[in-house]
Short mmCIF file of C-alpha atoms in Angstrom, two decimals:
data_model
loop_
_atom_site.label_atom_id
_atom_site.label_comp_id
_atom_site.label_asym_id
_atom_site.label_seq_id
_atom_site.Cartn_x
_atom_site.Cartn_y
_atom_site.Cartn_z
CA PHE A 60 5.26 38.49 33.37
CA HIS A 61 5.40 38.27 37.14
CA PRO A 62 8.92 37.33 38.25
CA ALA A 63 7.68 34.39 40.33
CA GLY A 64 5.40 33.18 37.58
CA PHE A 65 2.50 32.60 40.04
CA LEU A 66 -0.13 34.49 38.05
CA GLU A 67 0.98 32.91 34.78
CA LYS A 68 0.75 29.45 36.41
CA GLN A 69 -2.85 30.06 37.46
CA ILE A 70 -3.73 31.30 33.97
CA SER A 71 -2.06 28.25 32.41
CA LEU A 72 -3.89 25.82 34.69
CA ALA A 73 -7.18 27.56 33.93
CA TYR A 74 -6.44 27.30 30.20
CA LEU A 75 -5.93 23.54 30.49
CA ALA A 76 -9.37 23.21 32.09
CA VAL A 77 -11.27 25.38 29.58
CA SER A 78 -13.79 23.42 27.54
CA ASP A 79 -16.49 24.39 25.06
CA GLY A 80 -18.54 21.39 26.04
CA SER A 81 -16.43 18.86 24.22
CA LYS A 82 -13.56 16.84 25.64
CA VAL A 83 -10.32 18.76 26.22
CA ALA A 84 -7.71 17.77 23.65
CA ALA A 85 -5.17 15.35 25.11
CA SER A 86 -2.27 17.27 23.57
CA ARG A 87 -3.31 20.69 24.92
CA GLY A 88 -0.95 20.60 27.91
CA MET A 89 2.12 19.43 25.99
CA SER A 90 1.39 21.97 23.25
CA LEU A 91 1.25 24.73 25.86
CA LEU A 92 4.59 23.72 27.37
CA GLU A 93 6.19 23.55 23.91
CA ALA A 94 4.81 27.01 23.12
CA LEU A 95 6.24 28.41 26.35
CA ARG A 96 9.67 26.91 25.63
CA PHE A 97 9.57 28.29 22.08
CA ALA A 98 8.64 31.73 23.37
CA ARG A 99 11.47 31.64 25.93
CA PHE A 100 14.34 30.25 23.90
CA VAL A 101 13.49 31.31 20.35
CA MET A 102 11.43 34.50 20.71
CA GLN A 103 13.41 35.64 23.79
CA ILE A 104 10.23 36.38 25.72
CA PRO A 105 11.02 36.36 29.47
CA ILE A 106 9.06 33.23 30.49
CA PRO A 107 10.00 32.49 34.16
CA ASP A 108 11.96 29.30 34.86
CA ARG A 109 9.58 28.52 37.66
CA LEU A 110 6.70 28.35 35.18
CA LEU A 111 8.58 26.15 32.72
CA ASN A 112 9.56 23.69 35.45
CA ASP A 113 6.39 23.81 37.54
CA ALA A 114 5.55 20.27 38.70
CA GLN A 115 1.80 20.87 38.90
CA LEU A 116 1.60 22.28 35.38
CA ARG A 117 3.72 19.45 33.93
CA GLY A 118 1.70 16.85 35.84
CA ARG A 119 -1.58 18.27 34.53
CA ALA A 120 -0.21 18.17 30.98
CA GLN A 121 0.90 14.55 31.38
CA ARG A 122 -2.47 13.50 32.80
CA LEU A 123 -4.21 15.08 29.84
CA MET A 124 -1.88 13.24 27.45
CA SER A 125 -2.71 9.94 29.16
CA THR A 126 -6.32 10.35 28.00
CA LYS A 127 -5.25 10.19 24.36
CA VAL A 128 -6.86 7.39 22.43
CA ASP A 129 -4.45 4.54 21.78
CA TYR A 130 -2.88 4.49 18.33
CA ARG A 131 -4.59 1.92 16.15
CA PRO A 132 -2.67 1.06 13.01
CA ALA A 133 -4.53 -0.05 9.91
CA ARG A 134 -5.47 -3.69 10.21
CA PRO A 135 -4.07 -6.18 7.71
CA LEU A 136 -6.47 -7.62 5.18
CA LYS A 137 -7.73 -11.13 5.79
CA THR A 138 -6.81 -13.82 3.30
CA ALA A 139 -10.48 -14.15 2.31
CA GLU A 140 -10.52 -10.44 1.44
CA VAL A 141 -7.37 -10.73 -0.67
CA VAL A 142 -8.87 -13.78 -2.43
CA MET A 143 -11.97 -11.67 -3.11
CA MET A 144 -9.79 -8.98 -4.67
CA GLU A 145 -7.93 -11.44 -6.88
CA LYS A 146 -11.15 -13.16 -8.01
CA GLY A 147 -12.62 -9.74 -8.75
CA MET A 148 -9.93 -9.22 -11.39
CA VAL A 149 -11.42 -12.01 -13.53
CA GLY A 150 -15.04 -11.41 -12.52
CA ASP A 151 -17.80 -9.23 -13.89
CA VAL A 152 -16.41 -5.97 -12.54
CA ASP A 153 -16.51 -2.47 -14.03
CA PRO A 154 -13.25 -1.75 -15.95
CA ILE A 155 -12.43 1.29 -13.81
CA ASP A 156 -12.99 -0.73 -10.63
CA LYS A 157 -10.81 -3.51 -12.03
CA TYR A 158 -8.13 -0.95 -12.89
CA MET A 159 -8.11 0.38 -9.32
CA LEU A 160 -8.30 -3.13 -7.88
CA GLY A 161 -5.21 -4.18 -9.83
CA ALA A 162 -3.27 -1.17 -8.54
CA ALA A 163 -4.30 -2.04 -4.98
CA LEU A 164 -3.15 -5.65 -5.44
CA PHE A 165 0.17 -4.46 -6.83
CA CYS A 166 0.61 -2.17 -3.82
CA LEU A 167 -0.31 -5.04 -1.48
CA TYR A 168 2.04 -7.65 -2.96
CA SER A 169 4.89 -5.16 -3.44
CA ARG A 170 4.59 -4.09 0.24
CA SER A 171 4.36 -0.46 -0.80
CA ARG A 172 2.84 2.67 0.66
CA TRP A 173 0.22 4.20 -1.58
CA SER A 174 2.43 7.29 -1.80
CA ASP A 175 5.29 5.15 -3.18
CA ILE A 176 3.39 4.51 -6.42
CA GLN A 177 2.43 8.11 -7.18
CA HIS A 178 5.46 8.97 -9.38
CA LEU A 179 6.89 5.88 -11.08
CA ASP A 180 9.71 5.90 -13.59
CA SER A 181 8.82 2.74 -15.54
CA LEU A 182 6.76 -0.44 -15.35
CA TRP A 183 7.57 -3.85 -16.80
CA VAL A 184 6.76 -7.56 -16.46
CA ASP A 185 9.11 -10.53 -16.18
CA ARG A 186 7.00 -13.67 -16.70
CA THR A 187 7.80 -17.38 -17.11
CA GLU A 188 6.59 -20.78 -15.84
CA HIS A 189 7.90 -22.98 -13.03
CA ASP A 190 6.58 -26.43 -12.07
CA GLY A 191 3.50 -25.90 -14.20
CA GLU A 192 2.67 -22.56 -12.56
CA ILE A 193 3.03 -19.01 -13.78
CA PHE A 194 6.03 -17.39 -12.17
CA GLY A 195 7.47 -13.93 -12.42
CA PHE A 196 7.26 -10.36 -11.22
CA ILE A 197 5.83 -6.97 -12.07
CA GLU A 198 8.54 -4.43 -11.44
CA THR A 199 8.76 -0.68 -11.24
CA ARG A 200 11.01 1.91 -9.62
CA THR A 201 10.74 5.38 -8.15
CA ILE A 202 12.83 8.09 -6.54
CA HIS A 203 9.78 9.70 -4.90
CA HIS A 204 9.19 7.77 -1.70
CA LYS A 205 9.03 8.35 2.05
CA THR A 206 12.39 6.73 2.87
CA ALA A 207 14.30 9.12 0.58
CA THR A 208 15.57 11.22 3.48
CA SER A 209 18.93 12.38 2.10
CA LEU A 210 20.17 13.94 -1.12
CA LYS A 211 21.97 10.72 -2.04
CA LYS A 212 18.83 8.63 -1.60
CA LYS A 213 16.76 11.10 -3.60
CA ARG A 214 19.01 10.37 -6.59
CA VAL A 215 18.76 6.57 -6.42
CA PHE A 216 15.81 4.54 -7.69
CA LEU A 217 13.97 2.35 -5.20
CA PRO A 218 13.01 -0.97 -6.84
CA ILE A 219 9.40 -2.05 -6.23
CA VAL A 220 8.67 -5.68 -7.07
CA SER A 221 5.42 -7.63 -6.90
CA PRO A 222 5.07 -11.38 -7.61
CA ILE A 223 2.66 -12.23 -10.41
CA LEU A 224 0.93 -14.98 -8.42
CA GLY A 225 -0.59 -14.10 -5.07
CA ILE A 226 -2.45 -16.45 -2.75
CA THR A 227 -4.65 -17.94 -5.49
CA THR A 228 -3.84 -19.41 -8.90
CA THR A 229 -5.73 -16.51 -10.53
CA ASP A 230 -3.52 -14.60 -12.95
CA TRP A 231 -4.78 -11.21 -11.83
CA THR A 232 -1.90 -9.41 -13.53
CA GLU A 233 -2.96 -10.52 -17.01
CA ALA A 234 -6.46 -9.16 -16.40
CA TRP A 235 -4.98 -5.94 -15.04
CA PHE A 236 -2.74 -5.33 -18.04
CA ALA A 237 -5.69 -6.03 -20.34
CA VAL A 238 -7.63 -3.27 -18.57
CA LEU A 239 -4.61 -0.95 -18.80
CA ASN A 240 -4.63 -1.54 -22.55
CA ASP A 241 -8.40 -0.94 -22.82
CA LEU A 242 -8.03 2.32 -20.90
CA LYS A 243 -5.17 3.34 -23.21
CA VAL A 244 -2.54 3.40 -20.47
CA CYS A 245 0.85 3.02 -22.17
CA VAL A 246 3.13 0.93 -19.97
CA ASP A 247 6.19 1.70 -22.12
CA VAL A 248 6.23 5.45 -21.53
CA ARG A 249 8.88 6.96 -19.22
CA PRO A 250 8.34 8.39 -16.75
CA PHE A 251 5.25 6.28 -16.20
CA GLY A 252 3.70 8.60 -13.63
CA ALA A 253 0.99 7.55 -11.19
CA LEU A 254 0.18 3.86 -11.13
CA CYS A 255 -3.48 4.55 -10.35
CA ARG A 256 -4.95 7.65 -11.97
CA ALA A 257 -8.28 9.16 -11.05
CA PRO A 258 -11.13 8.55 -13.51
CA THR A 259 -13.05 11.40 -15.10
CA ALA A 260 -16.82 11.66 -15.26
CA GLY A 261 -16.66 10.29 -18.81
CA GLY A 262 -14.86 7.10 -17.79
CA ALA A 263 -11.40 8.09 -19.01
CA LEU A 264 -8.33 8.60 -16.82
CA CYS A 265 -6.78 11.94 -15.90
CA LEU A 266 -3.19 12.58 -14.84
CA ARG A 267 -4.04 13.07 -11.16
CA SER A 268 -3.29 10.13 -8.92
CA VAL A 269 -6.02 8.51 -6.86
CA SER A 270 -5.50 9.72 -3.28
CA SER A 271 -5.07 7.43 -0.29
CA ASP A 272 -8.51 8.45 1.01
CA GLU A 273 -10.09 7.61 -2.34
CA ILE A 274 -8.50 4.15 -2.60
CA SER A 275 -9.43 3.48 1.03
CA ALA A 276 -13.07 4.32 0.27
CA PHE A 277 -12.94 2.13 -2.85
CA LEU A 278 -11.53 -0.86 -0.94
CA ASN A 279 -14.16 -0.61 1.78
CA ARG A 280 -16.89 -0.39 -0.83
CA PHE A 281 -15.56 -3.38 -2.76
CA LEU A 282 -14.97 -5.52 0.36
CA ARG A 283 -18.21 -4.31 2.00
CA THR A 284 -16.43 -3.48 5.25
CA THR A 285 -17.99 -1.19 7.83
CA GLY A 286 -17.42 0.14 11.35
CA ASP A 287 -14.40 -1.22 13.20
CA ASN A 288 -13.70 -3.57 10.29
CA LEU A 289 -12.73 -0.78 7.88
CA VAL A 290 -9.42 -0.96 6.02
CA SER A 291 -7.30 1.80 4.54
CA SER A 292 -4.52 2.28 2.02
CA HIS A 293 -2.05 1.63 4.87
CA SER A 294 -3.48 -1.89 5.15
CA LEU A 295 -2.00 -2.72 1.75
CA LYS A 296 1.62 -2.35 2.90
CA HIS A 297 0.95 -3.93 6.28
CA THR A 298 -0.86 -7.08 5.11
CA THR A 299 1.78 -9.35 3.60
CA LEU A 300 4.48 -8.03 5.95
CA SER A 301 2.34 -9.20 8.87
CA TRP A 302 2.02 -12.57 7.11
CA CYS A 303 5.81 -12.70 6.83
CA SER A 304 6.09 -12.11 10.56
CA SER A 305 3.56 -14.84 11.34
CA TYR A 306 5.40 -17.13 8.92
CA GLY A 307 8.56 -16.74 10.98
CA MET A 308 10.58 -14.99 8.30
CA GLU A 309 13.86 -13.55 9.55
CA GLU A 310 13.85 -9.87 10.43
CA PRO A 311 16.56 -8.80 7.90
CA LEU A 312 14.48 -10.30 5.08
CA ARG A 313 11.32 -8.57 6.31
CA THR A 314 13.24 -5.31 6.62
CA LEU A 315 14.34 -5.41 2.99
CA LEU A 316 10.90 -6.51 1.80
CA GLY A 317 9.45 -3.48 3.60
CA HIS A 318 11.83 -1.16 1.70
CA HIS A 319 13.87 -0.27 4.78
CA GLU A 320 17.62 -0.30 5.31
CA LEU A 321 19.19 -2.92 7.53
CA PRO A 322 20.06 -1.57 11.01
CA GLY A 323 23.73 -0.62 11.25
CA SER A 324 24.34 -1.22 7.55
CA LYS A 325 26.25 1.49 5.70
CA SER A 326 25.36 0.09 2.28
CA MET A 327 22.12 1.09 0.56
CA ALA A 328 20.99 -2.51 0.13
CA VAL A 329 17.33 -1.59 -0.12
CA TYR A 330 18.11 0.30 -3.33
CA SER A 331 19.80 -2.73 -4.92
CA ARG A 332 17.54 -4.87 -7.12
CA ASP A 333 19.89 -7.85 -6.71
CA MET A 334 19.75 -7.65 -2.92
CA LEU A 335 16.03 -8.42 -3.10
CA THR A 336 16.65 -11.86 -4.61
CA ARG A 337 16.86 -13.82 -1.35
CA PRO A 338 14.00 -11.92 0.37
CA LEU A 339 11.78 -12.43 -2.68
CA GLN A 340 12.56 -16.17 -2.70
CA ALA A 341 11.36 -16.46 0.88
CA TYR A 342 8.38 -14.22 0.13
CA CYS A 343 7.27 -16.30 -2.87
CA ALA A 344 7.72 -19.50 -0.85
CA MET A 345 5.38 -18.10 1.80
CA LEU A 346 2.76 -17.19 -0.83
CA ALA A 347 3.08 -20.67 -2.35
CA ASN A 348 2.43 -22.26 1.04
CA ILE A 349 -0.68 -20.09 1.44
CA ARG A 350 -1.89 -21.14 -2.03
CA ALA A 351 -1.36 -24.79 -1.10
CA ASP A 352 -3.21 -24.27 2.21
CA HIS A 353 -0.11 -25.22 4.17
CA PHE A 354 0.09 -21.86 5.92
CA ARG A 355 -2.98 -19.97 7.14
CA PRO A 356 -2.12 -16.43 8.31
CA ASP A 357 -5.59 -15.81 9.77
CA GLU A 358 -5.58 -18.86 12.02
CA SER A 359 -4.69 -18.82 15.72
CA ARG A 360 -1.06 -18.76 16.79
CA THR A 361 -1.18 -22.46 17.73
CA SER A 362 -2.55 -23.49 14.33
CA ARG A 363 0.04 -21.35 12.54
CA LEU A 364 2.88 -22.87 14.57
CA LEU A 365 1.69 -26.38 13.74
CA ASP A 366 1.59 -25.46 10.06
CA LEU A 367 5.11 -24.02 10.22
CA MET A 368 6.43 -27.09 12.02
CA ARG A 369 4.99 -29.31 9.30
CA ILE A 370 6.46 -27.10 6.57
CA GLN A 371 9.91 -27.08 8.17
CA ASP A 372 10.14 -30.85 8.76
CA GLY A 373 8.76 -31.65 5.33
CA SER A 374 5.88 -33.71 6.67
CA ILE A 375 3.39 -31.90 4.46
CA GLN A 376 5.32 -32.87 1.36
CA LYS A 377 5.63 -36.44 2.65
CA GLN A 378 1.90 -36.65 3.33
CA HIS A 379 1.19 -35.34 -0.15
CA ALA A 380 3.53 -37.93 -1.68
CA VAL A 381 1.87 -40.74 0.26
CA SER A 382 -1.62 -39.67 -0.77
CA GLU A 383 -0.52 -39.50 -4.40
CA ALA A 384 0.98 -42.98 -4.21
CA THR A 385 -2.20 -44.49 -2.75
CA ARG A 386 -4.49 -43.12 -5.45
#
């Protein structure tokens, strides 16, 4: 290396401009600077300070990075698409498709990543009736999840809870458990394993879990989505949490529903099944308002705010009572 680093600078600038006909990768400059720092401070290669701190080289790297395509998170599913999924559970659908559809609905309503349901400990149902409607939850738990970042967390089960009723009155969970029984999936075994197992060519289920790419492809095929309208497995976790945000649910409740710890809290509240009681009450209330067409997550912000104002002041209930009395 030349002591002044002049030759190395010219080589580096030339490298950032090299192209095989395609667009230069946006991260090429930053990757080069990271490689130079690694070589200097870890490998003890004598990279000149002047090269590491060269303004022209750093500026070129930053300009390249500015060409990076904006991050586009998976879009939330529309309510009509979720209704289509729920109705599909009681429709004329292939049993394997219905099995995968039920797993996707569980992931959606439990606000879970697809990776969270790969290694489950157990699965059970708590079902009853309330005000003439089915009420209850499908529950499971796992220690294999993305938020298990410490040894202590890796030893504690994360509760995963999904309401039985979604945004329609369809009891999709009953249809799902019937398919589980037909496919000879024992819900009483522990550990339960993957919630959604890949089918074999013969129509049975193997032990391998359906991958996130596979469930994404299945959802797009079932919903007939194409192009910029495609969804992915990440959409399942994002959907109802985005509804909660539009509904005006408080951030601590949304944080716990998303299986995250409260900021600044030293207690592992997200791992406590009892701590989910209040968040789940608010969550079920939101779903009930969607079922009753009092809250429409897909509408414009103005329409949603009007709906929320009516819900909060009780005018919707009053209007309903008046209409009942005049019949």
